[in-house]
Tab-separated table of C-alpha atoms and ligand atoms in Angstrom:
chain	number	residue	atom	x	y	z
A	225	MET	CA	48.890	62.300	62.561
A	226	GLY	CA	45.080	62.259	63.301
A	227	GLU	CA	45.130	58.982	61.365
A	228	CYS	CA	46.625	57.106	64.278
A	229	ALA	CA	43.769	58.127	66.784
A	230	ALA	CA	41.216	57.393	64.487
A	231	LEU	CA	42.513	53.985	63.561
A	232	ASP	CA	43.052	53.067	67.306
A	233	VAL	CA	39.495	54.060	68.141
A	234	LEU	CA	38.234	51.845	65.312
A	235	GLN	CA	40.430	48.890	66.504
A	236	ASP	CA	39.633	48.698	70.158
A	237	GLY	CA	37.445	51.457	71.228
A	238	ARG	CA	40.236	53.258	73.167
A	239	ALA	CA	41.903	56.565	72.003
A	240	HIS	CA	45.566	56.139	72.080
A	241	ASP	CA	48.019	58.931	71.596
A	242	TYR	CA	49.644	59.897	68.391
A	243	LEU	CA	53.222	60.973	67.988
A	244	SER	CA	53.552	64.795	67.846
A	245	ILE	CA	56.850	66.722	67.608
A	246	GLU	CA	55.280	69.431	69.813
A	247	HIS	CA	54.291	67.228	72.518
A	248	ILE	CA	57.725	65.580	72.603
A	249	ARG	CA	59.481	68.912	72.477
A	250	ARG	CA	57.553	70.136	75.468
A	251	ARG	CA	59.350	67.346	77.566
A	252	LEU	CA	62.765	67.622	76.038
A	253	SER	CA	65.520	68.884	78.284
A	254	THR	CA	68.300	68.132	75.619
A	255	GLU	CA	70.932	70.466	74.011
A	256	ARG	CA	71.768	68.233	71.007
A	257	VAL	CA	69.487	65.374	70.759
A	258	GLY	CA	66.405	66.530	68.955
A	259	THR	CA	67.536	69.738	67.729
A	260	ARG	CA	65.956	68.558	64.443
A	261	ILE	CA	63.131	65.959	64.614
A	262	HIS	CA	61.441	64.556	61.452
A	263	LEU	CA	58.219	62.580	62.097
A	264	PHE	CA	56.732	60.445	59.319
A	265	THR	CA	53.442	58.490	59.024
A	266	GLU	CA	55.184	55.561	57.413
A	267	VAL	CA	58.791	54.857	56.162
A	268	GLY	CA	60.701	51.849	55.034
A	269	SER	CA	62.951	51.993	57.955
A	270	THR	CA	63.834	55.057	60.206
A	271	ASN	CA	67.590	54.106	59.905
A	272	GLU	CA	67.450	54.212	56.142
A	273	THR	CA	65.628	57.667	56.245
A	274	LEU	CA	68.211	59.040	58.569
A	275	ARG	CA	71.066	57.651	56.678
A	276	ARG	CA	69.891	59.589	53.593
A	277	LEU	CA	69.683	62.700	55.739
A	278	ALA	CA	73.097	62.170	57.206
A	279	ASP	CA	74.736	61.721	53.757
A	280	ALA	CA	73.166	64.978	52.917
A	281	GLY	CA	74.736	66.592	55.921
A	282	ALA	CA	72.245	66.333	58.752
A	283	ILE	CA	73.611	67.597	62.131
A	284	GLU	CA	74.425	65.683	65.123
A	285	GLY	CA	71.176	64.944	67.224
A	286	THR	CA	68.951	64.842	64.180
A	287	VAL	CA	65.940	62.458	65.134
A	288	VAL	CA	63.786	60.527	62.846
A	289	LEU	CA	60.480	58.995	64.087
A	290	ALA	CA	57.789	57.130	62.287
A	291	GLU	CA	54.353	55.843	63.149
A	292	SER	CA	55.056	52.699	61.066
A	293	GLN	CA	57.838	51.066	59.109
A	294	THR	CA	57.199	48.790	56.065
A	295	ALA	CA	60.796	47.421	56.184
A	296	GLY	CA	62.009	47.692	59.822
A	297	ARG	CA	65.265	46.029	60.238
A	298	GLY	CA	66.774	44.218	63.095
A	299	ARG	CA	70.237	42.660	63.740
A	300	LEU	CA	71.442	39.632	61.792
A	301	GLY	CA	69.135	40.494	58.916
A	302	LYS	CA	65.845	39.997	60.730
A	303	ARG	CA	62.821	42.096	60.277
A	304	TRP	CA	61.396	44.390	63.075
A	305	PHE	CA	57.683	44.062	63.487
A	306	SER	CA	56.434	47.850	63.187
A	307	PRO	CA	52.737	47.976	63.362
A	308	ALA	CA	51.178	51.655	63.105
A	309	CYS	CA	50.508	53.867	65.946
A	310	LEU	CA	51.402	51.511	68.764
A	311	ASN	CA	55.120	51.612	69.365
A	312	LEU	CA	58.314	53.803	69.079
A	313	TYR	CA	60.510	53.573	66.114
A	314	VAL	CA	63.229	56.097	66.190
A	315	SER	CA	66.788	56.669	64.714
A	316	VAL	CA	69.149	59.388	66.217
A	317	LEU	CA	72.254	60.620	64.540
A	318	PHE	CA	75.625	61.110	66.207
A	319	ARG	CA	78.819	62.434	64.763
A	320	PRO	CA	81.498	61.241	67.348
A	321	LEU	CA	85.107	61.706	66.897
A	322	ILE	CA	85.957	57.874	67.311
A	323	GLU	CA	87.384	54.926	65.440
A	324	SER	CA	85.208	52.218	64.098
A	325	SER	CA	86.192	49.852	66.864
A	326	ALA	CA	84.383	52.248	69.325
A	327	VAL	CA	81.119	52.156	67.676
A	328	PRO	CA	79.466	49.083	69.379
A	329	VAL	CA	79.465	50.968	72.700
A	330	PHE	CA	76.720	53.137	71.154
A	331	SER	CA	74.371	50.027	71.199
A	332	PHE	CA	74.960	49.810	75.048
A	333	VAL	CA	74.277	53.522	75.288
A	334	ALA	CA	70.917	53.202	73.503
A	335	SER	CA	69.960	49.895	75.530
A	336	LEU	CA	70.703	52.035	78.878
A	337	ALA	CA	68.635	54.954	77.697
A	338	VAL	CA	65.772	52.711	76.883
A	339	SER	CA	66.113	51.045	80.301
A	340	ASP	CA	66.101	54.430	81.954
A	341	ALA	CA	63.012	55.437	80.237
A	342	LEU	CA	61.231	52.226	81.261
A	343	ASP	CA	62.232	52.343	84.947
A	344	PRO	CA	59.414	54.811	85.972
A	345	TYR	CA	56.718	52.407	84.864
A	346	GLY	CA	57.405	50.058	87.722
A	347	VAL	CA	59.043	47.441	85.682
A	348	THR	CA	62.521	45.975	85.827
A	349	PRO	CA	64.491	46.081	82.632
A	350	ARG	CA	67.361	43.653	82.181
A	351	LEU	CA	69.722	43.677	79.323
A	352	LYS	CA	70.740	40.872	77.001
A	353	TRP	CA	73.995	41.245	75.044
A	354	PRO	CA	74.378	42.755	72.667
A	355	ASN	CA	71.350	45.062	72.023
A	356	ASP	CA	68.115	43.658	73.712
A	357	VAL	CA	66.084	45.049	76.515
A	358	LEU	CA	63.902	42.583	78.246
A	359	LEU	CA	60.991	42.701	80.805
A	360	GLY	CA	60.976	39.364	82.509
A	361	ASP	CA	62.456	37.084	79.935
A	362	ARG	CA	60.622	38.799	76.935
A	363	LYS	CA	62.085	41.266	74.650
A	364	VAL	CA	60.662	44.769	74.684
A	365	SER	CA	63.298	46.690	72.791
A	366	GLY	CA	66.201	46.186	70.434
A	367	THR	CA	68.873	48.503	68.872
A	368	LEU	CA	70.357	48.579	65.370
A	369	VAL	CA	73.588	50.669	65.162
A	370	ALA	CA	74.848	51.649	61.631
A	371	PHE	CA	77.838	53.887	60.940
A	372	ALA	CA	79.613	55.406	57.855
A	373	MET	CA	83.355	56.184	57.473
A	374	LYS	CA	85.158	59.150	55.975
A	375	ARG	CA	88.953	59.465	55.491
A	376	GLY	CA	89.547	56.661	58.034
A	377	LEU	CA	87.384	57.999	60.800
A	378	VAL	CA	83.754	57.610	61.715
A	379	ASP	CA	81.674	60.193	59.880
A	380	TYR	CA	78.334	59.267	61.640
A	381	VAL	CA	76.726	56.683	63.839
A	382	ILE	CA	72.927	56.036	63.591
A	383	LEU	CA	71.227	54.549	66.621
A	384	GLY	CA	67.952	52.933	65.494
A	385	VAL	CA	65.794	51.806	68.437
A	386	GLY	CA	62.455	49.978	68.485
A	387	VAL	CA	60.540	49.747	71.695
A	388	ASN	CA	57.287	47.875	71.976
A	389	LEU	CA	55.036	50.239	73.972
A	390	ASN	CA	51.213	49.572	73.120
A	391	VAL	CA	51.217	46.460	70.936
A	392	ASP	CA	49.488	43.715	72.765
A	393	ALA	CA	50.386	39.963	73.165
A	394	VAL	CA	47.825	38.669	70.744
A	395	THR	CA	49.162	40.987	67.959
A	396	LEU	CA	52.762	40.044	68.633
A	397	ARG	CA	52.009	36.320	68.631
A	398	THR	CA	49.829	36.601	65.489
A	399	ALA	CA	52.601	38.616	63.619
A	400	LEU	CA	55.769	36.817	64.814
A	401	GLY	CA	54.479	33.227	65.259
A	402	PRO	CA	56.238	31.167	67.822
A	403	LEU	CA	58.837	34.006	68.427
A	404	GLY	CA	55.895	36.210	69.611
A	405	ALA	CA	55.981	34.383	72.957
A	406	GLY	CA	59.408	35.804	73.543
A	407	ALA	CA	58.278	39.317	73.031
A	408	THR	CA	56.278	41.724	75.137
A	409	SER	CA	55.401	45.462	75.360
A	410	LEU	CA	55.512	48.097	78.061
A	411	SER	CA	51.888	48.177	78.210
A	412	GLU	CA	51.593	44.401	78.637
A	413	ALA	CA	54.093	44.507	81.362
A	414	ALA	CA	52.966	47.592	83.317
A	415	GLY	CA	49.222	46.973	82.771
A	416	LEU	CA	48.496	50.400	81.368
A	417	PRO	CA	48.477	52.227	78.083
A	418	VAL	CA	51.684	54.270	77.421
A	419	ASP	CA	51.836	57.839	76.237
A	420	ARG	CA	54.300	57.501	73.470
A	421	ASN	CA	55.234	61.193	73.349
A	422	VAL	CA	56.148	61.105	77.002
A	423	PHE	CA	58.200	57.793	76.458
A	424	ALA	CA	59.857	59.262	73.358
A	425	ALA	CA	60.980	62.465	75.240
A	426	HIS	CA	62.319	60.624	78.197
A	427	PHE	CA	64.203	58.146	75.972
A	428	LEU	CA	65.821	61.054	73.951
A	429	ASN	CA	66.658	62.900	77.297
A	430	TYR	CA	68.376	59.804	78.688
A	431	LEU	CA	70.131	59.302	75.447
A	432	GLU	CA	71.755	62.571	75.522
A	433	SER	CA	72.848	61.975	79.293
A	434	ARG	CA	74.240	58.610	78.336
A	435	THR	CA	76.214	59.961	75.341
A	436	ASP	CA	77.446	62.930	77.518
A	437	GLU	CA	78.547	60.413	80.030
A	438	TYR	CA	80.411	58.372	77.367
A	439	ARG	CA	82.125	61.467	76.103
A	440	ALA	CA	83.135	62.661	79.568
A	441	ARG	CA	83.996	59.343	81.272
A	442	GLY	CA	84.632	56.844	78.448
A	443	PRO	CA	83.428	53.426	77.544
A	444	HIS	CA	84.223	51.956	80.877
A	445	ALA	CA	81.609	54.061	82.590
A	446	ILE	CA	78.930	52.832	80.013
A	447	LEU	CA	80.189	49.293	80.537
A	448	ALA	CA	79.872	49.475	84.365
A	449	ARG	CA	76.291	50.755	83.979
A	450	TRP	CA	75.387	48.029	81.519
A	451	ARG	CA	76.822	45.268	83.831
A	452	ARG	CA	74.532	46.491	86.625
A	453	ARG	CA	71.499	45.670	84.313
A	454	ASP	CA	72.989	42.402	82.756
A	455	GLY	CA	70.192	39.899	83.064
A	456	MET	CA	72.244	36.981	81.420
A	457	VAL	CA	75.084	36.501	83.974
A	458	GLY	CA	74.987	32.861	85.157
A	459	ARG	CA	72.541	31.610	82.491
A	460	LEU	CA	73.012	28.751	80.099
A	461	VAL	CA	73.040	30.073	76.675
A	462	GLU	CA	73.461	28.765	73.219
A	463	ILE	CA	75.774	30.752	70.942
A	464	ARG	CA	74.660	30.551	67.284
A	465	GLU	CA	77.209	31.516	64.726
A	466	PRO	CA	76.660	31.350	60.981
A	467	ARG	CA	78.300	27.928	60.695
A	468	SER	CA	78.202	26.502	64.187
A	469	ALA	CA	76.543	26.528	67.665
A	470	TYR	CA	77.804	25.800	71.116
A	471	ARG	CA	76.600	26.131	74.634
A	472	GLY	CA	78.012	27.778	77.809
A	473	ILE	CA	77.276	29.838	80.728
A	474	ALA	CA	77.001	33.731	80.173
A	475	ARG	CA	79.865	35.491	82.444
A	476	GLY	CA	79.111	39.085	81.635
A	477	VAL	CA	80.681	41.455	79.087
A	478	SER	CA	84.345	41.994	78.617
A	479	ASP	CA	86.085	45.456	78.511
A	480	ARG	CA	85.880	45.395	74.844
A	481	GLY	CA	81.953	44.907	74.962
A	482	ARG	CA	82.044	41.258	73.920
A	483	LEU	CA	80.093	38.564	75.625
A	484	LEU	CA	82.070	36.452	77.861
A	485	VAL	CA	81.121	32.631	77.787
A	486	GLN	CA	82.341	29.619	79.733
A	487	THR	CA	81.893	26.714	77.539
A	488	LEU	CA	80.679	23.512	78.998
A	489	GLY	CA	84.263	22.127	78.603
A	490	GLY	CA	85.558	24.982	80.928
A	491	ALA	CA	87.110	27.239	78.350
A	492	GLN	CA	86.532	30.963	78.406
A	493	ARG	CA	85.415	32.594	75.060
A	494	GLU	CA	84.877	36.168	74.038
A	495	VAL	CA	81.988	36.494	71.488
A	496	ALA	CA	82.103	39.356	69.110
A	497	SER	CA	78.962	38.659	67.169
A	498	ALA	CA	76.326	35.883	67.225
A	499	GLU	CA	72.631	35.045	68.056
A	500	ILE	CA	72.363	34.232	71.844
A	501	VAL	CA	69.457	31.988	72.924
A	502	VAL	CA	68.812	31.561	76.601
A	503	ILE	CA	68.394	27.906	77.390
A	504	GLU	CA	67.885	27.945	81.289
A	505	ARG	CA	69.317	29.099	84.476
A	506	GLU	CA	72.530	27.647	85.718
B	209	LIG	C1	66.967	44.003	66.843
B	209	LIG	O1	66.595	43.719	67.968
B	209	LIG	O2	67.402	43.110	66.208
B	209	LIG	C2	67.236	45.467	66.585
B	209	LIG	C3	65.869	46.080	66.234
B	209	LIG	C4	65.969	47.591	65.867
B	209	LIG	C5	64.599	48.141	65.354
B	209	LIG	C6	64.669	49.634	65.103
B	209	LIG	S1	63.172	50.277	64.881
B	209	LIG	C7	63.866	51.851	64.389
B	209	LIG	C8	65.190	51.491	63.545
B	209	LIG	N1	64.832	51.359	62.195
B	209	LIG	C9	64.865	50.003	61.810
B	209	LIG	O3	64.666	49.621	60.716
B	209	LIG	N2	65.443	49.217	62.900
B	209	LIG	C10	65.508	50.112	63.973
């Protein structure tokens, strides 16, 4: 992975870290997550690479990391900006004994693990339903959950997580256009470069803790934690569905993990899937 350090020195005169399985392992305290770690210089999408490994029988806890993605994917068919050597693009395989209706909670598990890993940097991560982690009002991380079925049960769940760690604001704005103003990175928010190996290890450690908690105490424990970090309650949001849009006040998440919205007419709705745009405070 020497390519990354060389690239960064050329770009801005600073030597950033490069991802290293050995550096990550040194800080791992897990029993399952990270038993196998695959690190690539470039892939289309870490989720897609891990899906192929899972179909070939990869074990629970298998991790795929990449320095860059050429076809990084986000929710609702969006792309995920994945420049080389700056951020974290990671996918983790789970083989839980659950039904498909229970899969969405894994997205909450991932957002919580990202938030836990962000805390030590002196920032205050907030969550935006269903899968965003925000610093201030800007998105720093997103999660893409994929799953496969076998004989009526979930065969595996893939948690794909992107975290903007060292990408700067100018690069985000240049790459994402107007949407770039709604994105940030940990280094922008914390004012210091981030060691990606340290962050990756902390994230994986927390991911195992949160999945253990889910197994031991069920989805309600995860939802309770998620609610404590919910940054949307009381805010005016626009719910954009494929064929219509409406506004309302975000009222938290239901026990089924859906977004509760009080429409401007006063009705309470539960949103299962939509794009949520924050308009302003209540
Ligand atoms: C979103 O916010 O819409 C979800 C973004 C998820 C991005 C990550 S990066 C690692 C993994 N591989 C992908 O192609 N997507 C996820």
